Short mmCIF file of C-alpha atoms and ligand atoms in Angstrom, two decimals:
data_model
loop_
_atom_site.label_atom_id
_atom_site.label_comp_id
_atom_site.label_asym_id
_atom_site.label_seq_id
_atom_site.Cartn_x
_atom_site.Cartn_y
_atom_site.Cartn_z
CA MET A 1263 73.71 58.89 -76.27
CA SER A 1264 72.00 62.12 -77.41
CA ARG A 1265 73.12 65.22 -75.50
CA ASP A 1266 69.64 66.73 -75.89
CA PRO A 1267 68.09 67.77 -72.57
CA LEU A 1268 65.74 65.19 -71.08
CA ALA A 1269 63.34 67.77 -69.63
CA LEU A 1270 62.92 71.46 -68.87
CA ALA A 1271 60.51 73.10 -66.45
CA VAL A 1272 60.27 76.89 -66.30
CA LEU A 1273 58.68 78.93 -63.51
CA GLY A 1274 55.29 80.17 -64.58
CA HIS A 1275 55.20 77.77 -67.57
CA GLY A 1276 55.74 74.30 -66.10
CA LEU A 1277 57.11 71.54 -68.30
CA VAL A 1278 58.10 72.98 -71.68
CA ASP A 1279 59.92 71.99 -74.86
CA PRO A 1280 63.67 72.24 -74.02
CA ARG A 1281 64.53 72.87 -77.67
CA ARG A 1282 62.62 76.18 -77.63
CA PRO A 1283 64.15 79.43 -76.26
CA TRP A 1284 62.93 80.43 -72.80
CA LEU A 1285 65.24 83.35 -71.99
CA ARG A 1286 65.20 86.85 -73.39
CA ALA A 1287 68.27 87.80 -75.40
CA ASP A 1288 68.70 90.86 -73.17
CA ASP A 1289 68.62 88.87 -69.92
CA GLU A 1290 71.82 89.78 -68.01
CA ALA A 1291 72.41 86.07 -67.56
CA VAL A 1292 73.12 85.96 -71.29
CA LEU A 1293 74.71 89.36 -71.73
CA ARG A 1294 77.04 89.30 -68.72
CA GLY A 1295 76.85 85.85 -67.16
CA ARG A 1296 75.17 87.35 -64.09
CA ALA A 1297 72.90 84.60 -62.82
CA ALA A 1298 73.00 81.95 -60.11
CA PHE A 1299 72.91 78.23 -60.74
CA GLU A 1300 73.11 74.85 -59.09
CA THR A 1301 74.01 71.46 -60.47
CA LEU A 1302 72.84 68.36 -58.70
CA ARG A 1303 72.73 64.69 -59.38
CA VAL A 1304 69.61 62.60 -59.84
CA TYR A 1305 69.90 58.99 -58.63
CA GLY A 1306 67.22 56.62 -59.93
CA GLY A 1307 64.82 59.54 -60.42
CA ARG A 1308 65.57 61.03 -56.96
CA PRO A 1309 67.45 64.36 -56.82
CA PHE A 1310 70.17 64.45 -54.11
CA ARG A 1311 70.02 67.17 -51.43
CA VAL A 1312 67.65 69.60 -53.21
CA ALA A 1313 67.17 71.71 -50.08
CA GLU A 1314 70.94 72.22 -49.63
CA HIS A 1315 71.32 73.22 -53.28
CA LEU A 1316 68.39 75.64 -53.02
CA ASP A 1317 69.94 77.20 -49.90
CA ARG A 1318 73.20 77.73 -51.79
CA LEU A 1319 71.31 79.17 -54.78
CA VAL A 1320 69.71 81.69 -52.44
CA ARG A 1321 73.15 82.62 -51.00
CA SER A 1322 74.67 83.01 -54.49
CA ALA A 1323 71.74 85.18 -55.63
CA GLU A 1324 72.24 87.38 -52.59
CA VAL A 1325 75.92 88.02 -53.41
CA LEU A 1326 75.03 88.67 -57.05
CA GLU A 1327 72.30 91.05 -55.85
CA LEU A 1328 69.61 89.20 -57.76
CA GLU A 1329 66.01 89.12 -56.62
CA ALA A 1330 65.63 86.36 -54.01
CA PRO A 1331 64.95 83.03 -55.71
CA ASP A 1332 61.50 81.50 -55.29
CA ALA A 1333 62.82 78.41 -53.50
CA THR A 1334 59.38 76.84 -53.12
CA GLY A 1335 58.57 77.37 -56.78
CA LEU A 1336 61.94 75.98 -57.84
CA ALA A 1337 61.52 72.90 -55.61
CA ALA A 1338 58.17 72.26 -57.30
CA LEU A 1339 59.87 72.67 -60.71
CA VAL A 1340 62.33 69.91 -59.80
CA GLY A 1341 59.38 67.57 -59.26
CA GLU A 1342 57.78 68.65 -62.53
CA ALA A 1343 60.99 68.24 -64.52
CA LEU A 1344 61.60 64.73 -63.18
CA ALA A 1345 58.00 63.51 -63.14
CA GLY A 1346 57.97 61.89 -66.57
CA LEU A 1347 61.50 60.50 -66.54
CA GLY A 1348 61.13 57.40 -64.35
CA GLY A 1349 64.15 56.09 -62.46
CA VAL A 1350 66.66 58.10 -64.44
CA ASP A 1351 70.30 58.81 -63.44
CA ALA A 1352 70.88 62.35 -64.68
CA VAL A 1353 72.14 65.86 -64.02
CA LEU A 1354 69.73 68.55 -62.90
CA ARG A 1355 70.52 72.25 -63.15
CA LEU A 1356 68.61 74.97 -61.37
CA VAL A 1357 69.14 78.41 -62.86
CA TRP A 1358 67.95 81.78 -61.57
CA THR A 1359 68.45 84.74 -63.89
CA PRO A 1360 67.73 88.44 -63.25
CA GLY A 1361 65.63 88.74 -66.41
CA ALA A 1362 65.40 91.94 -68.41
CA GLY A 1363 63.10 94.21 -66.46
CA ASP A 1364 60.24 91.71 -66.59
CA GLY A 1365 61.26 89.76 -63.49
CA PRO A 1366 63.59 86.81 -62.98
CA THR A 1367 63.47 83.53 -64.85
CA GLY A 1368 63.91 80.28 -62.96
CA PHE A 1369 64.22 76.90 -64.57
CA ALA A 1370 65.10 73.27 -63.90
CA LEU A 1371 66.93 71.53 -66.71
CA VAL A 1372 67.58 67.78 -66.76
CA THR A 1373 70.36 66.46 -68.98
CA PRO A 1374 71.90 63.01 -69.42
CA LEU A 1375 74.81 62.07 -67.19
CA GLN A 1376 78.08 62.23 -69.10
CA GLU A 1377 79.29 58.77 -70.06
CA GLY A 1378 82.42 57.13 -68.71
CA LEU A 1379 82.43 58.54 -65.17
CA ASP A 1380 82.65 55.13 -63.49
CA ALA A 1381 85.49 54.10 -65.84
CA MET A 1382 87.26 57.35 -64.96
CA ARG A 1383 86.77 56.58 -61.27
CA ALA A 1384 88.24 53.10 -61.74
CA ARG A 1385 91.41 54.39 -63.37
CA GLY A 1386 91.71 57.70 -61.47
CA ILE A 1387 92.40 61.13 -62.91
CA GLU A 1388 95.35 63.48 -63.31
CA LEU A 1389 95.22 67.08 -62.09
CA ALA A 1390 97.27 69.96 -63.48
CA THR A 1391 97.85 72.71 -60.93
CA LEU A 1392 97.09 76.24 -62.13
CA GLN A 1393 98.33 79.06 -59.96
CA LEU A 1394 96.09 82.10 -59.59
CA ALA A 1395 97.81 85.46 -59.58
CA ILE A 1396 96.16 86.35 -56.28
CA GLY A 1397 97.03 85.47 -52.71
CA THR A 1398 94.58 83.80 -50.34
CA THR A 1399 94.19 86.90 -48.17
CA ALA A 1400 93.58 89.19 -51.14
CA ARG A 1401 91.06 86.70 -52.49
CA GLN A 1402 89.18 86.58 -49.21
CA ALA A 1403 89.23 90.40 -49.05
CA SER A 1404 87.78 90.74 -52.58
CA PRO A 1405 84.18 89.49 -52.40
CA TRP A 1406 83.55 90.95 -55.88
CA LEU A 1407 85.70 88.15 -57.29
CA LEU A 1408 82.76 85.93 -56.31
CA ALA A 1409 84.92 83.17 -54.85
CA GLY A 1410 82.59 80.54 -53.41
CA VAL A 1411 79.60 81.79 -55.43
CA LYS A 1412 77.94 79.65 -58.08
CA SER A 1413 77.36 82.21 -60.80
CA THR A 1414 76.90 81.39 -64.47
CA SER A 1415 80.21 83.22 -65.15
CA TYR A 1416 82.03 79.88 -65.30
CA ALA A 1417 83.97 80.63 -68.48
CA VAL A 1418 87.18 80.99 -66.43
CA ASN A 1419 86.60 77.59 -64.81
CA MET A 1420 85.95 76.02 -68.21
CA ALA A 1421 89.09 77.68 -69.61
CA ALA A 1422 91.08 76.22 -66.69
CA GLN A 1423 89.80 72.72 -67.51
CA HIS A 1424 90.72 73.30 -71.14
CA GLU A 1425 94.25 74.36 -70.12
CA ALA A 1426 94.58 71.28 -67.92
CA ARG A 1427 93.60 69.04 -70.84
CA LYS A 1428 96.13 70.81 -73.06
CA ARG A 1429 98.74 69.84 -70.47
CA GLY A 1430 97.65 66.20 -70.74
CA ALA A 1431 95.66 66.13 -67.47
CA ASP A 1432 91.96 65.47 -66.87
CA ASP A 1433 91.18 68.44 -64.67
CA ALA A 1434 92.72 71.51 -63.05
CA LEU A 1435 93.49 72.31 -59.43
CA PHE A 1436 93.59 76.00 -58.53
CA LEU A 1437 96.42 77.18 -56.26
CA SER A 1438 96.62 80.61 -54.68
CA LEU A 1439 99.60 82.84 -55.37
CA GLU A 1440 101.32 81.27 -52.34
CA GLY A 1441 100.74 77.78 -53.74
CA ILE A 1442 97.87 76.90 -51.38
CA ALA A 1443 95.45 74.32 -52.82
CA LEU A 1444 91.97 75.79 -53.24
CA GLU A 1445 89.57 73.73 -55.37
CA CYS A 1446 89.11 72.40 -58.89
CA PRO A 1447 86.97 74.28 -61.45
CA THR A 1448 83.93 72.14 -60.63
CA SER A 1449 84.89 70.15 -57.54
CA ASN A 1450 86.44 70.27 -54.07
CA VAL A 1451 89.71 68.52 -53.29
CA TRP A 1452 90.77 66.17 -50.48
CA PHE A 1453 93.91 64.31 -49.44
CA VAL A 1454 94.88 61.61 -46.96
CA GLU A 1455 98.03 61.97 -44.89
CA GLU A 1456 98.91 59.47 -42.15
CA GLY A 1457 95.32 58.27 -42.04
CA VAL A 1458 93.90 61.79 -41.58
CA LEU A 1459 91.57 63.24 -44.20
CA HIS A 1460 92.25 66.87 -45.16
CA THR A 1461 90.32 69.35 -47.26
CA PRO A 1462 90.82 73.09 -47.85
CA GLY A 1463 88.81 75.22 -45.42
CA LEU A 1464 85.85 77.29 -46.58
CA ASP A 1465 87.61 80.43 -45.27
CA LEU A 1466 89.86 80.20 -48.35
CA GLY A 1467 86.91 81.40 -50.42
CA ILE A 1468 86.10 78.08 -52.06
CA LEU A 1469 82.66 76.75 -52.88
CA ALA A 1470 80.88 75.05 -49.97
CA GLY A 1471 80.28 71.82 -51.89
CA VAL A 1472 77.14 69.89 -51.06
CA THR A 1473 79.12 66.69 -51.71
CA ARG A 1474 81.93 68.04 -49.47
CA GLU A 1475 79.37 68.41 -46.68
CA ALA A 1476 78.03 64.89 -47.30
CA LEU A 1477 81.59 63.48 -47.13
CA LEU A 1478 82.38 65.37 -43.92
CA ALA A 1479 79.30 63.74 -42.38
CA ALA A 1480 80.28 60.32 -43.75
CA ALA A 1481 83.81 60.69 -42.37
CA ALA A 1482 82.46 61.70 -38.95
CA GLU A 1483 80.17 58.68 -38.98
CA ALA A 1484 83.11 56.43 -39.86
CA ARG A 1485 85.05 58.10 -36.98
CA MET A 1486 87.67 59.21 -39.39
CA GLU A 1487 89.82 62.16 -38.33
CA VAL A 1488 89.27 65.18 -40.60
CA GLU A 1489 91.14 68.47 -40.75
CA GLN A 1490 90.24 71.57 -42.73
CA GLY A 1491 92.90 74.18 -43.42
CA ALA A 1492 95.31 75.86 -45.83
CA TYR A 1493 97.57 73.27 -47.47
CA PRO A 1494 100.44 73.89 -49.89
CA ARG A 1495 100.59 71.92 -53.12
CA ARG A 1496 103.51 69.81 -51.82
CA ARG A 1497 101.31 68.29 -49.07
CA LEU A 1498 98.90 66.98 -51.73
CA ALA A 1499 101.73 65.82 -54.00
CA ALA A 1500 103.21 63.80 -51.11
CA ALA A 1501 99.87 62.48 -49.80
CA ALA A 1502 98.93 58.81 -49.69
CA GLU A 1503 95.70 59.61 -51.55
CA VAL A 1504 94.07 62.59 -53.24
CA PHE A 1505 90.52 62.77 -54.54
CA THR A 1506 87.94 65.32 -55.66
CA SER A 1507 84.26 65.59 -54.82
CA SER A 1508 81.34 67.04 -56.73
CA SER A 1509 77.67 66.39 -57.35
CA VAL A 1510 78.11 65.11 -60.89
CA ARG A 1511 81.44 63.28 -60.73
CA GLU A 1512 80.99 62.26 -57.08
CA VAL A 1513 84.27 61.04 -55.54
CA MET A 1514 87.03 60.93 -58.15
CA PRO A 1515 90.44 59.49 -57.19
CA VAL A 1516 93.44 61.55 -58.31
CA VAL A 1517 96.38 59.35 -59.30
CA ARG A 1518 98.72 61.98 -60.75
CA ILE A 1519 99.43 65.66 -60.11
CA ASP A 1520 101.39 67.54 -62.78
CA GLY A 1521 102.65 64.26 -64.21
CA ALA A 1522 103.89 62.76 -60.91
CA ALA A 1523 102.18 59.79 -59.28
CA VAL A 1524 100.18 60.30 -56.09
CA GLY A 1525 100.92 57.49 -53.60
CA ASP A 1526 101.26 54.25 -55.52
CA GLY A 1527 99.62 55.81 -58.58
CA CYS A 1528 96.37 53.85 -58.13
CA PRO A 1529 92.94 54.84 -56.77
CA GLY A 1530 93.04 54.38 -52.99
CA PRO A 1531 90.80 52.83 -50.32
CA VAL A 1532 89.66 56.07 -48.66
CA ALA A 1533 88.32 57.44 -51.96
CA ALA A 1534 86.50 54.14 -52.52
CA ALA A 1535 85.03 54.21 -49.01
CA MET A 1536 83.90 57.84 -49.45
CA GLN A 1537 82.32 57.03 -52.82
CA ALA A 1538 80.44 54.09 -51.28
CA ALA A 1539 79.29 56.28 -48.37
CA LEU A 1540 78.07 58.96 -50.79
CA ARG A 1541 76.06 56.43 -52.77
CA ARG A 1542 74.57 55.08 -49.52
CA ALA A 1543 73.62 58.62 -48.48
CA ALA A 1544 71.95 59.05 -51.89
CA GLY A 1545 70.11 55.73 -51.47
CA ALA A 1546 71.71 54.56 -54.71
N1 PLP B 1712 83.91 73.89 -56.34
C1 PLP B 1712 83.44 74.47 -57.46
C2 PLP B 1712 84.15 75.67 -58.01
C3 PLP B 1712 82.32 73.95 -58.12
O1 PLP B 1712 81.84 74.54 -59.21
C4 PLP B 1712 81.68 72.80 -57.58
C5 PLP B 1712 80.50 72.21 -58.25
O2 PLP B 1712 80.19 72.49 -59.37
C6 PLP B 1712 82.19 72.21 -56.42
C7 PLP B 1712 83.30 72.80 -55.81
C8 PLP B 1712 81.53 70.99 -55.82
O3 PLP B 1712 80.27 71.33 -55.28
P1 PLP B 1712 79.10 70.27 -55.15
O4 PLP B 1712 79.64 69.15 -54.31
O5 PLP B 1712 78.02 71.03 -54.46
O6 PLP B 1712 78.72 69.82 -56.51
#
């Protein structure tokens, strides 16, 4: 499948040709990676949880000290970008840049969904743990590190995924200096221990995933016990099940951590139930 964007809508311009440039070369988004973004999934032409993503975009922009995003204008852009695409399954990015003295640029970009995600879900993935040289307390006390903020400075996250692949894994899992599990470069992490679902707490300075929130609601509905906290790597390694959650990859079972099998080494029933609940919530 072509990796060309499917559609692009830009504030003040509407639907435009995605192969043309729409940012100034001196926009700080380009020069320093100082911009806010959101990635959400489109199910059969319907974007999932736009309002929640817009709220998070507004929060990220605030921390980055960008002009407040025009949430109403961006919501309209989502409609414009998707209008001509029919019942497409795709990825939608909302980006808010500071501009270059001429006001911010906001756009909605629709791209094809990467292939092979369902096959990956069926076999499960391996995570490689990457320890950050900073403790959880220091991280929480250093808001300028932008933990929990979706800025376009994701080069570190991409480098972590690259390192994980070099180690033969599919994705990375960040640990604090003390070995506490935080999150993956583009997803949140979960594990099941004696029937209880666990996920790192937001006070660790991780991203408040929209999918994480949807799964917490699904678990509550299913009357499943859920705990949020600070968990060392060994708790995940010894868990019955581990999985990740994100808008694009949805629920992804983890079958190996650093080369060692998780549980019986196969995708587990809780991950499958959470994936089904997520799809139901998305009306897919
Ligand atoms: N954690 C990080 C660092 C992320 O970048 C993402 C998404 O890209 C997530 C977690 C999952 O968030 P969401 O469920 O909103 O996609």
